[in-house]
PDB file of C-alpha atoms in Angstrom:
ATOM      1  CA  MET A  13       1.307   2.949  -1.693  1.00 50.00           C
ATOM      2  CA  SER A  14       5.017   2.294  -1.229  1.00 49.00           C
ATOM      3  CA  SER A  15       7.081   0.287  -3.716  1.00 49.00           C
ATOM      4  CA  SER A  16       7.064  -2.568  -1.197  1.00 51.00           C
ATOM      5  CA  GLY A  17       3.267  -2.442  -0.948  1.00 51.00           C
ATOM      6  CA  THR A  18       2.974  -2.327  -4.733  1.00 54.00           C
ATOM      7  CA  ALA A  19       5.168  -5.402  -5.081  1.00 52.00           C
ATOM      8  CA  LYS A  20       3.085  -7.268  -2.503  1.00 54.00           C
ATOM      9  CA  LYS A  21      -0.156  -6.351  -4.276  1.00 57.00           C
ATOM     10  CA  ALA A  22       1.357  -7.577  -7.558  1.00 61.00           C
ATOM     11  CA  MET A  23       1.510 -11.041  -5.991  1.00 61.00           C
ATOM     12  CA  ASP A  24      -2.274 -10.979  -5.736  1.00 61.00           C
ATOM     13  CA  LEU A  25      -2.640  -9.691  -9.288  1.00 64.00           C
ATOM     14  CA  ALA A  26      -0.744 -12.769 -10.477  1.00 65.00           C
ATOM     15  CA  GLY A  27      -3.729 -14.809  -9.353  1.00 66.00           C
ATOM     16  CA  ILE A  28      -5.938 -13.008 -11.884  1.00 73.00           C
ATOM     17  CA  VAL A  29      -4.006 -14.734 -14.672  1.00 74.00           C
ATOM     18  CA  ILE A  30      -4.674 -18.155 -13.163  1.00 76.00           C
ATOM     19  CA  VAL A  31      -8.460 -17.770 -12.955  1.00 78.00           C
ATOM     20  CA  PRO A  32      -9.086 -17.470 -16.747  1.00 82.00           C
ATOM     21  CA  VAL A  33      -6.677 -20.361 -17.337  1.00 79.00           C
ATOM     22  CA  ILE A  34      -8.897 -22.534 -15.142  1.00 77.00           C
ATOM     23  CA  GLY A  35     -11.895 -21.285 -17.136  1.00 81.00           C
ATOM     24  CA  VAL A  36     -10.199 -22.294 -20.389  1.00 82.00           C
ATOM     25  CA  SER A  37      -9.601 -25.762 -18.923  1.00 77.00           C
ATOM     26  CA  ALA A  38     -13.311 -26.099 -18.107  1.00 77.00           C
ATOM     27  CA  VAL A  39     -14.367 -24.994 -21.608  1.00 82.00           C
ATOM     28  CA  ALA A  40     -11.818 -27.265 -23.305  1.00 79.00           C
ATOM     29  CA  THR A  41     -12.891 -30.273 -21.236  1.00 73.00           C
ATOM     30  CA  GLY A  42     -16.574 -29.624 -21.897  1.00 76.00           C
ATOM     31  CA  TRP A  43     -15.992 -29.128 -25.611  1.00 80.00           C
ATOM     32  CA  ALA A  44     -13.995 -32.358 -25.866  1.00 73.00           C
ATOM     33  CA  ALA A  45     -16.801 -34.212 -24.085  1.00 68.00           C
ATOM     34  CA  ILE A  46     -19.393 -32.860 -26.532  1.00 75.00           C
ATOM     35  CA  ASP A  47     -17.203 -33.429 -29.587  1.00 71.00           C
ATOM     36  CA  ARG A  48     -16.356 -37.053 -28.739  1.00 67.00           C
ATOM     37  CA  PRO A  49     -19.808 -38.524 -29.574  1.00 63.00           C
ATOM     38  CA  LEU A  50     -19.939 -36.448 -32.765  1.00 64.00           C
ATOM     39  CA  HIS A  51     -16.511 -37.621 -33.924  1.00 63.00           C
ATOM     40  CA  PRO A  52     -15.871 -40.970 -32.194  1.00 58.00           C
ATOM     41  CA  GLN A  53     -12.345 -42.325 -32.316  1.00 60.00           C
ATOM     42  CA  PRO A  54     -11.140 -45.783 -31.327  1.00 59.00           C
ATOM     43  CA  VAL A  55      -8.989 -45.930 -28.202  1.00 58.00           C
ATOM     44  CA  SER A  56      -6.052 -48.330 -28.181  1.00 56.00           C
ATOM     45  CA  HIS A  57      -3.507 -49.284 -25.511  1.00 61.00           C
ATOM     46  CA  LEU A  58      -6.124 -48.838 -22.786  1.00 64.00           C
ATOM     47  CA  VAL A  59      -3.811 -50.035 -20.017  1.00 72.00           C
ATOM     48  CA  VAL A  60      -1.187 -47.431 -20.922  1.00 72.00           C
ATOM     49  CA  VAL A  61      -3.826 -44.705 -21.226  1.00 68.00           C
ATOM     50  CA  ALA A  62      -5.349 -45.649 -17.856  1.00 73.00           C
ATOM     51  CA  ALA A  63      -1.929 -45.734 -16.180  1.00 80.00           C
ATOM     52  CA  ALA A  64      -1.057 -42.317 -17.600  1.00 76.00           C
ATOM     53  CA  GLY A  65      -4.398 -40.924 -16.420  1.00 77.00           C
ATOM     54  CA  LEU A  66      -3.913 -42.337 -12.918  1.00 80.00           C
ATOM     55  CA  ALA A  67      -0.355 -41.012 -12.686  1.00 83.00           C
ATOM     56  CA  GLY A  68      -1.447 -37.600 -13.957  1.00 81.00           C
ATOM     57  CA  PHE A  69      -4.320 -37.369 -11.486  1.00 83.00           C
ATOM     58  CA  ALA A  70      -2.235 -38.490  -8.491  1.00 86.00           C
ATOM     59  CA  GLY A  71       0.690 -36.219  -9.362  1.00 86.00           C
ATOM     60  CA  ASN A  72      -1.426 -33.131  -9.948  1.00 83.00           C
ATOM     61  CA  GLU A  73      -3.469 -33.694  -6.802  1.00 85.00           C
ATOM     62  CA  LEU A  74      -0.315 -33.994  -4.684  1.00 90.00           C
ATOM     63  CA  VAL A  75       1.022 -30.780  -6.197  1.00 87.00           C
ATOM     64  CA  ALA A  76      -2.352 -29.078  -5.694  1.00 87.00           C
ATOM     65  CA  ARG A  77      -2.547 -30.010  -2.015  1.00 89.00           C
ATOM     66  CA  TYR A  78       1.024 -28.876  -1.395  1.00 87.00           C
ATOM     67  CA  ARG A  79       0.537 -25.502  -3.094  1.00 84.00           C
ATOM     68  CA  ILE A  80      -2.805 -24.868  -1.399  1.00 85.00           C
ATOM     69  CA  ARG A  81      -1.409 -25.792   2.021  1.00 86.00           C
ATOM     70  CA  VAL A  82       1.676 -23.607   1.634  1.00 82.00           C
ATOM     71  CA  GLY A  83      -0.355 -20.786   0.083  1.00 80.00           C
ATOM     72  CA  ARG A  84      -2.731 -20.726   3.046  1.00 75.00           C
ATOM     73  CA  LYS A  85       0.164 -20.959   5.481  1.00 76.00           C
ATOM     74  CA  ILE A  86       1.982 -17.938   4.047  1.00 72.00           C
ATOM     75  CA  GLY A  87      -1.194 -16.077   3.074  1.00 69.00           C
ATOM     76  CA  SER A  88      -0.594 -16.164  -0.696  1.00 71.00           C
ATOM     77  CA  ALA A  89      -3.875 -16.108  -2.622  1.00 69.00           C
ATOM     78  CA  ALA A  90      -1.982 -16.504  -5.904  1.00 70.00           C
ATOM     79  CA  LEU A  91      -0.305 -19.720  -4.726  1.00 76.00           C
ATOM     80  CA  VAL A  92      -3.649 -21.102  -3.529  1.00 78.00           C
ATOM     81  CA  ALA A  93      -5.160 -20.311  -6.932  1.00 78.00           C
ATOM     82  CA  ASP A  94      -2.200 -22.000  -8.619  1.00 79.00           C
ATOM     83  CA  GLY A  95      -2.847 -25.064  -6.483  1.00 83.00           C
ATOM     84  CA  LEU A  96      -6.481 -25.063  -7.576  1.00 82.00           C
ATOM     85  CA  HIS A  97      -5.280 -24.850 -11.171  1.00 79.00           C
ATOM     86  CA  ALA A  98      -3.151 -27.957 -10.619  1.00 83.00           C
ATOM     87  CA  ARG A  99      -6.268 -29.663  -9.265  1.00 85.00           C
ATOM     88  CA  THR A 100      -8.132 -28.935 -12.506  1.00 82.00           C
ATOM     89  CA  ASP A 101      -5.292 -30.608 -14.416  1.00 80.00           C
ATOM     90  CA  GLY A 102      -5.763 -33.590 -12.137  1.00 82.00           C
ATOM     91  CA  PHE A 103      -9.475 -33.663 -12.944  1.00 78.00           C
ATOM     92  CA  THR A 104      -8.622 -33.761 -16.641  1.00 76.00           C
ATOM     93  CA  SER A 105      -6.343 -36.763 -16.048  1.00 77.00           C
ATOM     94  CA  LEU A 106      -9.128 -38.376 -14.034  1.00 76.00           C
ATOM     95  CA  ALA A 107     -11.449 -38.025 -17.017  1.00 72.00           C
ATOM     96  CA  VAL A 108      -8.879 -39.873 -19.139  1.00 71.00           C
ATOM     97  CA  LEU A 109      -8.684 -42.666 -16.562  1.00 72.00           C
ATOM     98  CA  VAL A 110     -12.440 -43.112 -16.256  1.00 71.00           C
ATOM     99  CA  GLY A 111     -12.910 -42.821 -20.014  1.00 68.00           C
ATOM    100  CA  ALA A 112     -10.373 -45.581 -20.599  1.00 68.00           C
ATOM    101  CA  GLY A 113     -12.172 -47.751 -18.075  1.00 69.00           C
ATOM    102  CA  GLY A 114     -15.494 -47.148 -19.807  1.00 68.00           C
ATOM    103  CA  ALA A 115     -14.008 -47.988 -23.186  1.00 62.00           C
ATOM    104  CA  ALA A 116     -12.554 -51.216 -21.768  1.00 64.00           C
ATOM    105  CA  VAL A 117     -16.014 -52.516 -20.797  1.00 65.00           C
ATOM    106  CA  GLY A 118     -17.711 -51.217 -23.923  1.00 66.00           C
ATOM    107  CA  TRP A 119     -19.417 -48.186 -22.402  1.00 66.00           C
ATOM    108  CA  GLY A 120     -18.948 -45.703 -25.203  1.00 63.00           C
ATOM    109  CA  TRP A 121     -21.103 -43.138 -23.410  1.00 65.00           C
ATOM    110  CA  ALA A 122     -18.853 -43.110 -20.323  1.00 65.00           C
ATOM    111  CA  ASP A 123     -16.147 -40.881 -21.795  1.00 67.00           C
ATOM    112  CA  PRO A 124     -18.342 -37.906 -22.822  1.00 73.00           C
ATOM    113  CA  VAL A 125     -20.524 -38.128 -19.701  1.00 77.00           C
ATOM    114  CA  ILE A 126     -17.532 -38.213 -17.363  1.00 74.00           C
ATOM    115  CA  GLY A 127     -15.974 -35.394 -19.389  1.00 74.00           C
ATOM    116  CA  LEU A 128     -19.014 -33.183 -18.801  1.00 79.00           C
ATOM    117  CA  LEU A 129     -18.996 -34.006 -15.073  1.00 78.00           C
ATOM    118  CA  ILE A 130     -15.308 -33.142 -14.879  1.00 79.00           C
ATOM    119  CA  ALA A 131     -16.013 -29.845 -16.701  1.00 80.00           C
ATOM    120  CA  LEU A 132     -18.633 -29.023 -14.055  1.00 82.00           C
ATOM    121  CA  ALA A 133     -16.157 -29.903 -11.301  1.00 80.00           C
ATOM    122  CA  ILE A 134     -13.588 -27.583 -12.869  1.00 79.00           C
ATOM    123  CA  LEU A 135     -16.198 -24.815 -12.930  1.00 83.00           C
ATOM    124  CA  GLY A 136     -16.620 -25.354  -9.200  1.00 83.00           C
ATOM    125  CA  VAL A 137     -12.867 -24.976  -8.716  1.00 79.00           C
ATOM    126  CA  LEU A 138     -12.991 -21.870 -10.909  1.00 81.00           C
ATOM    127  CA  GLY A 139     -15.575 -20.289  -8.624  1.00 83.00           C
ATOM    128  CA  GLN A 140     -13.477 -21.098  -5.565  1.00 78.00           C
ATOM    129  CA  ALA A 141     -10.331 -19.611  -7.102  1.00 79.00           C
ATOM    130  CA  ALA A 142     -12.172 -16.502  -8.318  1.00 80.00           C
ATOM    131  CA  ARG A 143     -13.614 -15.861  -4.846  1.00 77.00           C
ATOM    132  CA  GLN A 144     -10.180 -16.303  -3.279  1.00 72.00           C
ATOM    133  CA  ILE A 145      -8.559 -13.777  -5.599  1.00 74.00           C
ATOM    134  CA  TYR A 146     -11.493 -11.319  -5.450  1.00 73.00           C
ATOM    135  CA  HIS A 147     -11.526 -11.261  -1.659  1.00 69.00           C
ATOM    136  CA  ARG A 148      -7.788 -10.705  -1.551  1.00 67.00           C
ATOM    137  CA  LEU A 149      -7.891  -7.862  -4.081  1.00 70.00           C
ATOM    138  CA  MET A 150     -10.664  -6.277  -1.999  1.00 66.00           C
ATOM    139  CA  ASP A 151      -8.424  -6.653   1.081  1.00 66.00           C
ATOM    140  CA  ALA A 152     -11.056  -8.907   2.661  1.00 69.00           C
ATOM    141  CA  VAL A 153     -10.004 -10.837   5.761  1.00 79.00           C
ATOM    142  CA  ASP A 154     -11.672 -13.912   7.207  1.00 79.00           C
ATOM    143  CA  PRO A 155     -14.036 -12.755  10.024  1.00 84.00           C
ATOM    144  CA  ALA A 156     -12.553 -15.484  12.237  1.00 86.00           C
ATOM    145  CA  VAL A 157      -9.149 -13.775  11.958  1.00 86.00           C
ATOM    146  CA  THR A 158     -10.682 -10.425  12.948  1.00 89.00           C
ATOM    147  CA  ALA A 159     -12.398 -12.079  15.917  1.00 92.00           C
ATOM    148  CA  GLN A 160      -9.064 -13.598  16.924  1.00 92.00           C
ATOM    149  CA  ALA A 161      -7.491 -10.134  16.853  1.00 93.00           C
ATOM    150  CA  GLN A 162     -10.304  -8.712  19.005  1.00 94.00           C
ATOM    151  CA  ASP A 163      -9.931 -11.511  21.548  1.00 94.00           C
ATOM    152  CA  SER A 164      -6.180 -10.934  21.810  1.00 94.00           C
ATOM    153  CA  LEU A 165      -6.737  -7.216  22.441  1.00 95.00           C
ATOM    154  CA  ASP A 166      -9.411  -7.921  25.057  1.00 94.00           C
ATOM    155  CA  ALA A 167      -6.929 -10.043  26.996  1.00 94.00           C
ATOM    156  CA  VAL A 168      -4.290  -7.281  27.287  1.00 95.00           C
ATOM    157  CA  PRO A 169      -4.001  -5.861  30.828  1.00 95.00           C
ATOM    158  CA  GLY A 170      -5.124  -2.238  30.844  1.00 94.00           C
ATOM    159  CA  VAL A 171      -7.470  -2.569  27.853  1.00 94.00           C
ATOM    160  CA  LEU A 172     -10.967  -1.747  29.086  1.00 93.00           C
ATOM    161  CA  ASP A 173     -12.712  -2.123  25.728  1.00 93.00           C
ATOM    162  CA  VAL A 174     -11.925  -2.765  22.066  1.00 94.00           C
ATOM    163  CA  GLY A 175     -13.266  -0.449  19.386  1.00 91.00           C
ATOM    164  CA  ARG A 176     -12.697  -0.682  15.652  1.00 90.00           C
ATOM    165  CA  VAL A 177     -10.470  -3.512  14.417  1.00 92.00           C
ATOM    166  CA  ARG A 178      -9.520  -3.348  10.742  1.00 91.00           C
ATOM    167  CA  LEU A 179      -7.297  -5.869   9.033  1.00 91.00           C
ATOM    168  CA  ARG A 180      -6.154  -5.866   5.432  1.00 85.00           C
ATOM    169  CA  TRP A 181      -3.955  -8.056   3.279  1.00 80.00           C
ATOM    170  CA  VAL A 182      -0.989  -6.548   1.463  1.00 76.00           C
ATOM    171  CA  GLY A 183       0.434  -9.366  -0.615  1.00 69.00           C
ATOM    172  CA  HIS A 184       0.708 -12.265   1.803  1.00 73.00           C
ATOM    173  CA  GLN A 185       1.098 -10.072   4.883  1.00 79.00           C
ATOM    174  CA  LEU A 186      -1.465  -8.517   7.206  1.00 86.00           C
ATOM    175  CA  GLU A 187      -1.696  -4.940   8.440  1.00 89.00           C
ATOM    176  CA  ALA A 188      -3.933  -3.839  11.325  1.00 92.00           C
ATOM    177  CA  ASP A 189      -5.594  -0.622  12.475  1.00 93.00           C
ATOM    178  CA  CYS A 190      -7.211  -0.891  15.908  1.00 93.00           C
ATOM    179  CA  GLN A 191      -8.809   1.198  18.650  1.00 94.00           C
ATOM    180  CA  ILE A 192      -8.644   0.377  22.347  1.00 95.00           C
ATOM    181  CA  VAL A 193     -10.088   2.102  25.402  1.00 93.00           C
ATOM    182  CA  VAL A 194      -7.895   2.715  28.454  1.00 94.00           C
ATOM    183  CA  ASP A 195      -8.380   4.348  31.836  1.00 92.00           C
ATOM    184  CA  ASP A 196      -8.747   8.102  31.441  1.00 88.00           C
ATOM    185  CA  THR A 197      -6.473   8.713  34.431  1.00 89.00           C
ATOM    186  CA  LEU A 198      -3.436   7.082  32.818  1.00 91.00           C
ATOM    187  CA  SER A 199      -0.439   9.180  31.890  1.00 93.00           C
ATOM    188  CA  VAL A 200       0.664   9.384  28.260  1.00 92.00           C
ATOM    189  CA  VAL A 201       3.543   7.019  29.034  1.00 94.00           C
ATOM    190  CA  ALA A 202       1.256   4.489  30.727  1.00 94.00           C
ATOM    191  CA  ALA A 203      -1.311   4.632  27.905  1.00 94.00           C
ATOM    192  CA  HIS A 204       1.469   4.156  25.364  1.00 95.00           C
ATOM    193  CA  ARG A 205       2.686   1.137  27.326  1.00 95.00           C
ATOM    194  CA  VAL A 206      -0.753  -0.436  27.030  1.00 95.00           C
ATOM    195  CA  ALA A 207      -0.810   0.285  23.270  1.00 95.00           C
ATOM    196  CA  VAL A 208       2.589  -1.368  22.817  1.00 95.00           C
ATOM    197  CA  ALA A 209       1.392  -4.396  24.772  1.00 96.00           C
ATOM    198  CA  ALA A 210      -1.693  -4.546  22.562  1.00 95.00           C
ATOM    199  CA  GLU A 211       0.433  -4.459  19.396  1.00 94.00           C
ATOM    200  CA  HIS A 212       2.682  -7.149  20.837  1.00 94.00           C
ATOM    201  CA  ALA A 213      -0.358  -9.347  21.542  1.00 95.00           C
ATOM    202  CA  LEU A 214      -1.580  -8.903  17.976  1.00 94.00           C
ATOM    203  CA  LEU A 215       1.785  -9.877  16.522  1.00 93.00           C
ATOM    204  CA  HIS A 216       1.689 -13.128  18.474  1.00 91.00           C
ATOM    205  CA  ALA A 217      -1.975 -13.849  17.723  1.00 92.00           C
ATOM    206  CA  LEU A 218      -1.690 -13.240  13.956  1.00 90.00           C
ATOM    207  CA  PRO A 219       1.455 -14.841  12.480  1.00 82.00           C
ATOM    208  CA  ARG A 220       1.108 -13.001   9.132  1.00 83.00           C
ATOM    209  CA  LEU A 221       0.776  -9.570  10.802  1.00 89.00           C
ATOM    210  CA  VAL A 222       3.718  -7.248  10.084  1.00 88.00           C
ATOM    211  CA  THR A 223       2.476  -3.921  11.413  1.00 89.00           C
ATOM    212  CA  ALA A 224      -0.331  -2.585  13.607  1.00 91.00           C
ATOM    213  CA  VAL A 225      -1.495   0.921  14.413  1.00 92.00           C
ATOM    214  CA  VAL A 226      -3.139   0.925  17.843  1.00 94.00           C
ATOM    215  CA  HIS A 227      -5.090   4.066  18.747  1.00 93.00           C
ATOM    216  CA  THR A 228      -5.822   4.577  22.437  1.00 92.00           C
ATOM    217  CA  ASP A 229      -9.043   6.277  23.537  1.00 90.00           C
ATOM    218  CA  PRO A 230      -9.545   7.416  27.141  1.00 90.00           C
ATOM    219  CA  ARG A 231     -12.591   5.985  28.882  1.00 86.00           C
ATOM    220  CA  GLN A 232     -15.461   8.470  28.774  1.00 79.00           C
ATOM    221  CA  ALA A 233     -16.189   9.919  32.197  1.00 73.00           C
ATOM    222  CA  ASP A 234     -19.011  12.268  33.211  1.00 70.00           C
ATOM    223  CA  GLY A 235     -20.414  12.264  29.679  1.00 68.00           C
ATOM    224  CA  ILE A 236     -17.288  13.845  28.155  1.00 73.00           C
ATOM    225  CA  ASP A 237     -16.912  13.164  24.437  1.00 72.00           C
ATOM    226  CA  HIS A 238     -13.211  13.095  23.674  1.00 69.00           C
ATOM    227  CA  HIS A 239     -13.936  13.119  19.913  1.00 69.00           C
ATOM    228  CA  ALA A 240     -16.342  16.076  19.901  1.00 70.00           C
ATOM    229  CA  LEU A 241     -13.998  18.137  17.733  1.00 68.00           C
ATOM    230  CA  LEU A 242     -14.339  15.542  14.950  1.00 71.00           C
ATOM    231  CA  ALA A 243     -18.132  15.244  15.115  1.00 71.00           C
ATOM    232  CA  GLY A 244     -18.692  17.458  12.074  1.00 70.00           C
ATOM    233  CA  HIS A 245     -16.252  15.471   9.950  1.00 72.00           C
ATOM    234  CA  ARG A 246     -17.926  12.073  10.268  1.00 63.00           C
TER     235      ARG A 246
END
């Protein structure tokens, strides 16, 4: 892998750091919820506490939505995971808000119960972030994106059929490796022209695509196998 590819992959590796941090948040929230009934403490200045919890939740949720939206737009799994981490911070602030409300009406059980529910919600976010990072590290691409690539190739004049379409993420950019079938009577220049048109169509269909290798296969005629030489290597 080139130095550029290594740097792009390092962006994904940054997301690995975020996942355990979210896990720590879930454990800390759950532990605090369990510890509160065992070591109850009076809560004062409920209005201030509730206001701080509301502000913390709203602020973190706004940051989370912004990071997730931008991360998905530019294809950065690490930024999406960071946005999910901000959402867990918002959940923690929400627990403070609800706990203050429960204390205000004399529901002493509200704080630990809400804390446990928030811990479970954070675990859900943890699973979402872990899947996002895992799929990216495995170079997995959404099947809908692959289908979009196939449709764009099908629509190119001169493409008779579409074979293998492989997409992979490198950092927040896509790379493609595709096979198309063209008329077996085309000249090399004409077949190359179709391949260039196919690559051009892919670049327009997939905004995050930076490079595509398009392999042209001649249409099989009279039972001729144009890949017979490779049969023993597959």
